[in-house]
PDB file of C-alpha atoms and ligand atoms in Angstrom:
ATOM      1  CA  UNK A 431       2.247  -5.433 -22.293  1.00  0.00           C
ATOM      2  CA  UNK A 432       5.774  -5.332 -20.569  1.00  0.00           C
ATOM      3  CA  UNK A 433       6.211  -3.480 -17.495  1.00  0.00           C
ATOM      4  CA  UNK A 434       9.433  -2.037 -16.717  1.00  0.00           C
ATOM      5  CA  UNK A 435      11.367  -2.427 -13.322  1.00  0.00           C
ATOM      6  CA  UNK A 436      14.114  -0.483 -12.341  1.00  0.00           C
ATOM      7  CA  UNK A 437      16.702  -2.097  -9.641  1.00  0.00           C
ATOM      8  CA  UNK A 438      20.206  -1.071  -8.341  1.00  0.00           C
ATOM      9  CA  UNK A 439      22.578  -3.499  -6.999  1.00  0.00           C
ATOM     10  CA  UNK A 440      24.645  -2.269  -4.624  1.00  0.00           C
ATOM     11  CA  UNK A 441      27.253  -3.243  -2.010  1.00  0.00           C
ATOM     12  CA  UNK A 442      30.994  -2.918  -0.835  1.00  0.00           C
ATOM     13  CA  UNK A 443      33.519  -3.828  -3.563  1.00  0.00           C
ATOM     14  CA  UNK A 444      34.333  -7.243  -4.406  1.00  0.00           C
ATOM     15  CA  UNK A 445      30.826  -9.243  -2.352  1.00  0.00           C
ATOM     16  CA  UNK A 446      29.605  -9.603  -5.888  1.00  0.00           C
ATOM     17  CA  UNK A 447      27.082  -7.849  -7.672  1.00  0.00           C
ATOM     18  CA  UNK A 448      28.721  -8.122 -11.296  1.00  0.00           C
ATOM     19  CA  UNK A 449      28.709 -12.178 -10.508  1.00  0.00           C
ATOM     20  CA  UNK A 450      25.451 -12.307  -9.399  1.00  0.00           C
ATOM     21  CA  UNK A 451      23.924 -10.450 -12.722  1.00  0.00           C
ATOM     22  CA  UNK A 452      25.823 -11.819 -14.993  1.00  0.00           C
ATOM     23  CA  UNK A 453      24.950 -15.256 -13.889  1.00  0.00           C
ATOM     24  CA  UNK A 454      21.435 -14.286 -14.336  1.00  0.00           C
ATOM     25  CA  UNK A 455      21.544 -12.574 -17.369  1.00  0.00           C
ATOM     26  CA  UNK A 456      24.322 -14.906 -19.134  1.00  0.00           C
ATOM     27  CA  UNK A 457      24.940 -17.763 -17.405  1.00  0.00           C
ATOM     28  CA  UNK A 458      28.393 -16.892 -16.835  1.00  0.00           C
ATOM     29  CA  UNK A 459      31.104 -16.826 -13.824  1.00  0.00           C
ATOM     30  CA  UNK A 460      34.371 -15.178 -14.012  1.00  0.00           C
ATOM     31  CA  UNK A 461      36.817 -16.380 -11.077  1.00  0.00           C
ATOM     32  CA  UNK A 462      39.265 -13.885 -11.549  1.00  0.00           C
ATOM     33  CA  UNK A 463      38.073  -9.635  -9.820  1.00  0.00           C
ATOM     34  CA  UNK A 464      37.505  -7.423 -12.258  1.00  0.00           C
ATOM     35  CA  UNK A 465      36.479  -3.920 -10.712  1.00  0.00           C
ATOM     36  CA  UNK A 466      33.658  -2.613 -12.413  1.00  0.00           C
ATOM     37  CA  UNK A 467      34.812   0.947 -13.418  1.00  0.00           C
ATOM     38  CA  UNK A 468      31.676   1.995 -15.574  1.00  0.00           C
ATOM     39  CA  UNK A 469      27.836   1.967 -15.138  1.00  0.00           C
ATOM     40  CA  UNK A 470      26.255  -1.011 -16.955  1.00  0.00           C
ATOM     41  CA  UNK A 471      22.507  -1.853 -16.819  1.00  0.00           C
ATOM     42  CA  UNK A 472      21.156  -4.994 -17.988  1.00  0.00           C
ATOM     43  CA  UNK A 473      17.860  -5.651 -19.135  1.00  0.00           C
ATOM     44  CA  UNK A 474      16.675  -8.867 -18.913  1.00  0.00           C
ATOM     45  CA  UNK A 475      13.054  -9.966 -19.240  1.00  0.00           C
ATOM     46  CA  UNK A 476      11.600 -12.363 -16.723  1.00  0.00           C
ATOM     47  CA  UNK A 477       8.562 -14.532 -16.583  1.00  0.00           C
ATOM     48  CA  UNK A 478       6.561 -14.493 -13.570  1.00  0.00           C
ATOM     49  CA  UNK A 479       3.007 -15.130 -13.073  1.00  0.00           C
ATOM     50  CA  UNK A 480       1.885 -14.958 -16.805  1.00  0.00           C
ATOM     51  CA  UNK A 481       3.266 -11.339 -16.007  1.00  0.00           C
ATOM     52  CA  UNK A 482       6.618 -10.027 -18.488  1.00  0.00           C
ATOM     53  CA  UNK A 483       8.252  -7.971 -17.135  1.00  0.00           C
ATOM     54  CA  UNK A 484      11.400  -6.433 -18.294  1.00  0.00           C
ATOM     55  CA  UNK A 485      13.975  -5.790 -15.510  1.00  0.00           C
ATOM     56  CA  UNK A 486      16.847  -2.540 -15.732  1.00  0.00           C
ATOM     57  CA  UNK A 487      19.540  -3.981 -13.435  1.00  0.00           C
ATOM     58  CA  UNK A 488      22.162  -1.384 -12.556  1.00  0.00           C
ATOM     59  CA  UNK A 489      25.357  -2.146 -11.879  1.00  0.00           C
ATOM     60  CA  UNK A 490      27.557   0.619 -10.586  1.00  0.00           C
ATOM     61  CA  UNK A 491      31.406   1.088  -9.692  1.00  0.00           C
ATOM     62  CA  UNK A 492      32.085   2.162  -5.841  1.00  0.00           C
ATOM     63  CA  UNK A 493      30.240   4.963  -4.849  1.00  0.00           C
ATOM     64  CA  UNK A 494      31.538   6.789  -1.619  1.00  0.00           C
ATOM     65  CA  UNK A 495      28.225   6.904  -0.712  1.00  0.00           C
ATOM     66  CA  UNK A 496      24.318   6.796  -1.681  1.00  0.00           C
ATOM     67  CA  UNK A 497      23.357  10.388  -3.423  1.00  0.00           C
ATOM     68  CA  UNK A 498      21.549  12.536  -0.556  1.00  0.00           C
ATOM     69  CA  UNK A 499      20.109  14.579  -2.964  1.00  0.00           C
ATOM     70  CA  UNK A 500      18.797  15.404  -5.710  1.00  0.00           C
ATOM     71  CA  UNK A 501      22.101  17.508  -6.892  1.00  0.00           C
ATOM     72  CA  UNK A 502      23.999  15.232  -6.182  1.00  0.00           C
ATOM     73  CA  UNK A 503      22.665  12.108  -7.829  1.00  0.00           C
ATOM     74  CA  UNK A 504      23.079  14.363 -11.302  1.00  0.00           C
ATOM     75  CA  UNK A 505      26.674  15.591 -10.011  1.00  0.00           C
ATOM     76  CA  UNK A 506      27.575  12.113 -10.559  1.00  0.00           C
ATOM     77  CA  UNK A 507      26.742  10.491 -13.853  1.00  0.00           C
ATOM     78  CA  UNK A 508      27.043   6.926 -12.477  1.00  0.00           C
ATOM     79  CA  UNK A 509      24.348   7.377 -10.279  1.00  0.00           C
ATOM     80  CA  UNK A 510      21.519   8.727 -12.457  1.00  0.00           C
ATOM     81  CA  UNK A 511      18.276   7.405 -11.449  1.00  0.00           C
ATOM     82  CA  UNK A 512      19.511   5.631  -8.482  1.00  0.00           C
ATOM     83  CA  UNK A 513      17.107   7.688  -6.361  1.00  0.00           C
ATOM     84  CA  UNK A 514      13.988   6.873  -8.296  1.00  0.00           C
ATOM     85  CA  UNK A 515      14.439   2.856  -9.062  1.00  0.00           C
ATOM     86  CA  UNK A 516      11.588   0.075  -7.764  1.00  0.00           C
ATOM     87  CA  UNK A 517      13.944  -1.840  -5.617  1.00  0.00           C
ATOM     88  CA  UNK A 518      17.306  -2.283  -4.770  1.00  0.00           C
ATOM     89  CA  UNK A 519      19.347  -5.406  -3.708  1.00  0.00           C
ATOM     90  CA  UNK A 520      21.874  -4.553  -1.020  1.00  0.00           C
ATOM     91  CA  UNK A 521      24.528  -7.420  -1.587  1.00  0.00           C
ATOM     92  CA  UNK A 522      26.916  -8.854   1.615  1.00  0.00           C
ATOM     93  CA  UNK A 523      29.830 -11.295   1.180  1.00  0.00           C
ATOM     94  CA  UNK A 524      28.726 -13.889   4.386  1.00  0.00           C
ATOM     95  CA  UNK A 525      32.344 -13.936   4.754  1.00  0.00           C
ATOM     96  CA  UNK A 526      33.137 -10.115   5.305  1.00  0.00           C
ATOM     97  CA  UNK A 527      31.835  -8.382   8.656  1.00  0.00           C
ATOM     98  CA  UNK A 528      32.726  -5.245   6.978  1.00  0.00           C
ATOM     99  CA  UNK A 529      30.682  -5.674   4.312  1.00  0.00           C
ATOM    100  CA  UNK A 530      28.140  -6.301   6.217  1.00  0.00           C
ATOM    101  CA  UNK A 531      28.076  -2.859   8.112  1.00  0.00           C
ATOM    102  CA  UNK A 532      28.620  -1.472   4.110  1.00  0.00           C
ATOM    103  CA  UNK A 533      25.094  -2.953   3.558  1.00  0.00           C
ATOM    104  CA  UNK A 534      23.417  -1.449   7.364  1.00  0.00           C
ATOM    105  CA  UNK A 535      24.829   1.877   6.402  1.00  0.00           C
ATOM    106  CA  UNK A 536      23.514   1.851   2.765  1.00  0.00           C
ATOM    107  CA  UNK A 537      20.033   1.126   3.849  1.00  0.00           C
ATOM    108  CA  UNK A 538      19.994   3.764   6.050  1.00  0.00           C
ATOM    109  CA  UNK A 539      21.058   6.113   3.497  1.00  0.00           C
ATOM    110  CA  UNK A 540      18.376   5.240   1.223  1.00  0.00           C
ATOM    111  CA  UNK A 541      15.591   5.007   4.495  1.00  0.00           C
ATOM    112  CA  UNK A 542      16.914   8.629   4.666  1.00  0.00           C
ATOM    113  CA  UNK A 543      16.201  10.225   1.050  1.00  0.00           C
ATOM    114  CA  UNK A 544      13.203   8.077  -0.594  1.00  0.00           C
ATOM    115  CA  UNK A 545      10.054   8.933   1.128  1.00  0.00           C
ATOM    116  CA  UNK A 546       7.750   6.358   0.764  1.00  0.00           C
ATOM    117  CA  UNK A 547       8.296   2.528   0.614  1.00  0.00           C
ATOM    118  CA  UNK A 548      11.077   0.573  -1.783  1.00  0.00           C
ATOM    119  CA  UNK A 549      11.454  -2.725  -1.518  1.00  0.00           C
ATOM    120  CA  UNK A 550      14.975  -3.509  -0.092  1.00  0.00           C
ATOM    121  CA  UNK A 551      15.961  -7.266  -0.587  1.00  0.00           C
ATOM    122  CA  UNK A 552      19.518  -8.082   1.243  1.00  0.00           C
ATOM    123  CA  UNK A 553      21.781 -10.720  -0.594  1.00  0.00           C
ATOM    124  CA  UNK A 554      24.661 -12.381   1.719  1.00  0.00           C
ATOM    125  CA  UNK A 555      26.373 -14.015  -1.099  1.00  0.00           C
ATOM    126  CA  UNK A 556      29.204 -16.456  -1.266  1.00  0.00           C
ATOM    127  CA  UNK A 557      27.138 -19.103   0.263  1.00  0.00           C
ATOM    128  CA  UNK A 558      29.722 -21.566  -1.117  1.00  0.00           C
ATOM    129  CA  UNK A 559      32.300 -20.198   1.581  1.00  0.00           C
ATOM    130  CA  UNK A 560      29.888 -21.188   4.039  1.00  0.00           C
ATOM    131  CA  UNK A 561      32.237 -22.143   6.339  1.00  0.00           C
ATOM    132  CA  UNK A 562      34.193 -19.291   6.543  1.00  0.00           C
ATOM    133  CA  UNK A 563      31.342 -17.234   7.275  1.00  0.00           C
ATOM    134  CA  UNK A 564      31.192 -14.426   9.856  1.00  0.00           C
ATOM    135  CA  UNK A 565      27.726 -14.852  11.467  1.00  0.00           C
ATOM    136  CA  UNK A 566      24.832 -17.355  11.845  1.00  0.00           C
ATOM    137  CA  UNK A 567      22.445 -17.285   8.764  1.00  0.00           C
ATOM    138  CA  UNK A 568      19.629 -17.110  11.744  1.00  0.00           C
ATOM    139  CA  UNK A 569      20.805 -14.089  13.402  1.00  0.00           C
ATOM    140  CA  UNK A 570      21.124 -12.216  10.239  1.00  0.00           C
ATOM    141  CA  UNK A 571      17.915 -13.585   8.654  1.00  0.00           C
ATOM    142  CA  UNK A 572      16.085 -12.552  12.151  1.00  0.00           C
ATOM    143  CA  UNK A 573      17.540  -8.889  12.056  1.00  0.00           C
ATOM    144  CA  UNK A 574      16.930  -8.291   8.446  1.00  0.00           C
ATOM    145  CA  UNK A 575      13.183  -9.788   8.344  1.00  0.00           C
ATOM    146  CA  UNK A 576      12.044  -8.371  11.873  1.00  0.00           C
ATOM    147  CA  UNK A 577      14.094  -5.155  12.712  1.00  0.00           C
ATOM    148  CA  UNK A 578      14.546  -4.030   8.880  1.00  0.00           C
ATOM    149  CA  UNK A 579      11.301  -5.427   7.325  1.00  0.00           C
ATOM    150  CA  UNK A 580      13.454  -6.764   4.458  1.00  0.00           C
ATOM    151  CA  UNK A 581      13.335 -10.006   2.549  1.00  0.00           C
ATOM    152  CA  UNK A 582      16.594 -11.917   2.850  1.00  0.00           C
ATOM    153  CA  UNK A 583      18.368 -14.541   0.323  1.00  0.00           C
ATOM    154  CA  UNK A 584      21.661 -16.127   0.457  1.00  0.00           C
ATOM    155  CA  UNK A 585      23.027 -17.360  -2.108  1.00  0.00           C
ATOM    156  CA  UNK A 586      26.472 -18.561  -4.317  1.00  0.00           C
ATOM    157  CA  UNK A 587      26.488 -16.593  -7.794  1.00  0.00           C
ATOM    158  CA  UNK A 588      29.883 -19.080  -8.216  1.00  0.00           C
ATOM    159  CA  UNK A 589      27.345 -22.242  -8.131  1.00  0.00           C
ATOM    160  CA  UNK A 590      24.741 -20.359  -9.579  1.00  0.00           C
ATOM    161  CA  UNK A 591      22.568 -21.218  -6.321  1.00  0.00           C
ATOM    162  CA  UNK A 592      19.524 -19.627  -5.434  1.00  0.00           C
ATOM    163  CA  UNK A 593      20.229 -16.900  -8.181  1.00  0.00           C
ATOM    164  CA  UNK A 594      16.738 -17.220  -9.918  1.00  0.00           C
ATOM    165  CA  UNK A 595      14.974 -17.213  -6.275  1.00  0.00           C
ATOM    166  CA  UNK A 596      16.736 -13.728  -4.850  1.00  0.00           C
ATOM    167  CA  UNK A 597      15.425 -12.598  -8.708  1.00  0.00           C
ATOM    168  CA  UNK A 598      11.813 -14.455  -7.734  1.00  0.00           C
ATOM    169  CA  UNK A 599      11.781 -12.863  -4.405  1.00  0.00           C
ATOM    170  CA  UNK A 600      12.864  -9.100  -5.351  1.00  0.00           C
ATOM    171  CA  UNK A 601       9.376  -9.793  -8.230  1.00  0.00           C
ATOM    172  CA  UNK A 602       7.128 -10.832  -5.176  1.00  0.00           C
ATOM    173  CA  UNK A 603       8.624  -7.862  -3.140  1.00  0.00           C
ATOM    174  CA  UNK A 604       8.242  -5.096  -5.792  1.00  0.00           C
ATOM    175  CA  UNK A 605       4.673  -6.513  -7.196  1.00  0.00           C
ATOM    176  CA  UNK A 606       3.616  -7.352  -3.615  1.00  0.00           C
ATOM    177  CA  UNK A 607       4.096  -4.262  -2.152  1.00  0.00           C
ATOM    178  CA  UNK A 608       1.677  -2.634  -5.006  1.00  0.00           C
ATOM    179  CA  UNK A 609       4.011  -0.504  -6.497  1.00  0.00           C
ATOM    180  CA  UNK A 610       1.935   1.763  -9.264  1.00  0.00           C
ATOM    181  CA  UNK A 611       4.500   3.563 -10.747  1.00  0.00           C
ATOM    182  CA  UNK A 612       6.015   0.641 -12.960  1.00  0.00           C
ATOM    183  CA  UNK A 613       6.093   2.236 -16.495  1.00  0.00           C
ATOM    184  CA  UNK A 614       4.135  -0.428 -18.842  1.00  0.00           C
ATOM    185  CA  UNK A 615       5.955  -0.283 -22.311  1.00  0.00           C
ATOM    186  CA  UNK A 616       5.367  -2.276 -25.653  1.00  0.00           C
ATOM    187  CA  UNK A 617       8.750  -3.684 -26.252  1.00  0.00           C
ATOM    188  CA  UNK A 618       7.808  -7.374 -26.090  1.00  0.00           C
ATOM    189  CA  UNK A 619      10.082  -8.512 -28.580  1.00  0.00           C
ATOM    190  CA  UNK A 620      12.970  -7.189 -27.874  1.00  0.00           C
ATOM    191  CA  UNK A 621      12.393  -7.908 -24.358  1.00  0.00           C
ATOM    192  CA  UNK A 622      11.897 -11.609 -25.125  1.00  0.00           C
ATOM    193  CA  UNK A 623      15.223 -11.921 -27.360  1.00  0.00           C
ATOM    194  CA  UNK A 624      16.941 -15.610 -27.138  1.00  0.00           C
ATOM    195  CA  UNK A 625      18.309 -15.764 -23.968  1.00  0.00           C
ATOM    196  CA  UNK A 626      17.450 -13.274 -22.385  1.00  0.00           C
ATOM    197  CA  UNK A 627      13.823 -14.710 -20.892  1.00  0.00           C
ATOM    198  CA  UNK A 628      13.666 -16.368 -17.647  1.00  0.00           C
ATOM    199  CA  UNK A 629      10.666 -18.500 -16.525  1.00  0.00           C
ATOM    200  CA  UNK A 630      10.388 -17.359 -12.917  1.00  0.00           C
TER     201      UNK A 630
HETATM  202  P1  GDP B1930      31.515  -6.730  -7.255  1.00  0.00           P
HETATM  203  O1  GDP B1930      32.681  -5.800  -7.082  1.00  0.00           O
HETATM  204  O2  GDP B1930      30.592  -6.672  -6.087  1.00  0.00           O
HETATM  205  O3  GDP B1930      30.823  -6.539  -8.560  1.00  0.00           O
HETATM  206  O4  GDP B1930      32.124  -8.230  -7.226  1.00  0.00           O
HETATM  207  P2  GDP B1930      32.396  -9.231  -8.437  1.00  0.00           P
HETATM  208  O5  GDP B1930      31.143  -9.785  -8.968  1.00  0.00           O
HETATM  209  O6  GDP B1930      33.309  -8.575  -9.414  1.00  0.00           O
HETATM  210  O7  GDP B1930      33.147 -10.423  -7.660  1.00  0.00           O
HETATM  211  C1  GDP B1930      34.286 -10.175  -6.863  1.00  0.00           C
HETATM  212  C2  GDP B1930      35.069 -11.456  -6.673  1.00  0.00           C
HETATM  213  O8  GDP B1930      34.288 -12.393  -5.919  1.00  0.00           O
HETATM  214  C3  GDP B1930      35.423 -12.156  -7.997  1.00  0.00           C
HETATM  215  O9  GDP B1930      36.733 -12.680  -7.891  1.00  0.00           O
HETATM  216  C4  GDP B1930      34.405 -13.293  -8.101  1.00  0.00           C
HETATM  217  O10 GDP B1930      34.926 -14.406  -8.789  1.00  0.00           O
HETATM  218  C5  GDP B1930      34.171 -13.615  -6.621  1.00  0.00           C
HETATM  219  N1  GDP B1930      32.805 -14.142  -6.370  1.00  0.00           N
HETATM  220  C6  GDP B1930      31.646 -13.579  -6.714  1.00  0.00           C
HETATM  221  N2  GDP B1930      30.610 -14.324  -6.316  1.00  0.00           N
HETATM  222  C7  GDP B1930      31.137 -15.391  -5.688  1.00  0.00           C
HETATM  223  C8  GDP B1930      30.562 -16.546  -5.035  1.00  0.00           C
HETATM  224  O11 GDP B1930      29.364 -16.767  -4.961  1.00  0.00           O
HETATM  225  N3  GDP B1930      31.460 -17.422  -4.451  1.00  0.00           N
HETATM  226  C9  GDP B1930      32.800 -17.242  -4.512  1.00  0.00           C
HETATM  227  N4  GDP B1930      33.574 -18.166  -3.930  1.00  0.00           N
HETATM  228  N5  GDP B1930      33.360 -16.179  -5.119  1.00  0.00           N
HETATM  229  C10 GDP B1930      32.548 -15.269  -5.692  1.00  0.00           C
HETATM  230 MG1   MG B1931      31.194  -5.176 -10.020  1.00  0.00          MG
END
């Protein structure tokens, strides 16, 4: 049995989301920014535990900002189901304050409409640009673990570093917190097409 999990990616333009899926899902890096204009989810299926479980990762353009309510998540088609998924991975570029504050904002956005707990993992990315980066991994780590209650990865989807473990924590995070609502479903082989299965 496969159990589905639903996740949104989300984050200021450009601190990227696209890079980090698609280097999980494909293996792949693109140097060169190309906006994302349309929804896209992947679905790849992951290995953890003895566990499948077949992941929905959205990837959405800009949004001005998270839908409040109901209304108007369905006003806008690109963020259908944003309200409802298992987790969401708020994504920083360690190099862009503003980002950053994108990221503080967002969360409390989504503190604001989903009653209840979500796991929220926070992603500084562009760990490769490490030295160019705007604040000490320590303070940031301290603020997001303690104050927010949130499990925190950095890593460089350009080096394809620590891709698999922000995927391995945001698993621990959604199964540990007991979630019940994951819909099982019976699509094991198409979930466990070539390359598209990662041993977590
Ligand atoms: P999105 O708008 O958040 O989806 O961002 P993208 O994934 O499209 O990436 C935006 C730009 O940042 C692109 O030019 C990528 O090549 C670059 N980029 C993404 N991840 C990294 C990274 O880990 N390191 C570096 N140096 N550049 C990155
Ligand atoms: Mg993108």
């Amino acid at each position: 049995m496969v159990e589905t999990l639903k996740v949104a990616l989300l984050g200021a333009p450009a601190v990227g989301k696209t890079s980090i899926i698609r280097q999980f899902v494909c293996g792949e890096f693109r140097e060169t920014y190309v906006p994302t204009r349309a929804r896209q989810v992947y679905s790849p299926a992951v290995v953890l535990n003895d566990h499948v479980f077949e992941l929905r990762l959205m990837d959405l353009p800009p949004l001005a900002s998270f839908p409040l309510t109901s209304l108007q998540e369905w006003a806008d088609v690109r963020c259908h189901g944003l309200r409802s998924v298992h987790a969401y991975v708020l994504v920083y570029d360690i190099c862009c304050f503003e980002s950053f504050e994108y990221i503080k904002i967002l969360r409390q956005q989504i503190l604001d409409c989903r009653t209840g707990e979500v796991p929220i993992l926070i992603v500084g990315n562009k760990r490769d640009l490490q030295r160019r980066r705007i604040m000490p991994r320590r303070t940031v780590a301290q603020l997001v673990k303690k104050s927010w209650k949130c499990g925190y990865v950095e890593c460089s989807a350009k080096h394809n570093w620590r891709v698999l473990l922000l995927f391995r924590e945001l698993l621990r995070g959604v199964v540990g917190s007991g979630i019940k609502h994951v819909h099982p479903s019976i699509r094991l082989q198409g979930a466990l097409r070539r390359n598209r299965c990662s041993l977590m």
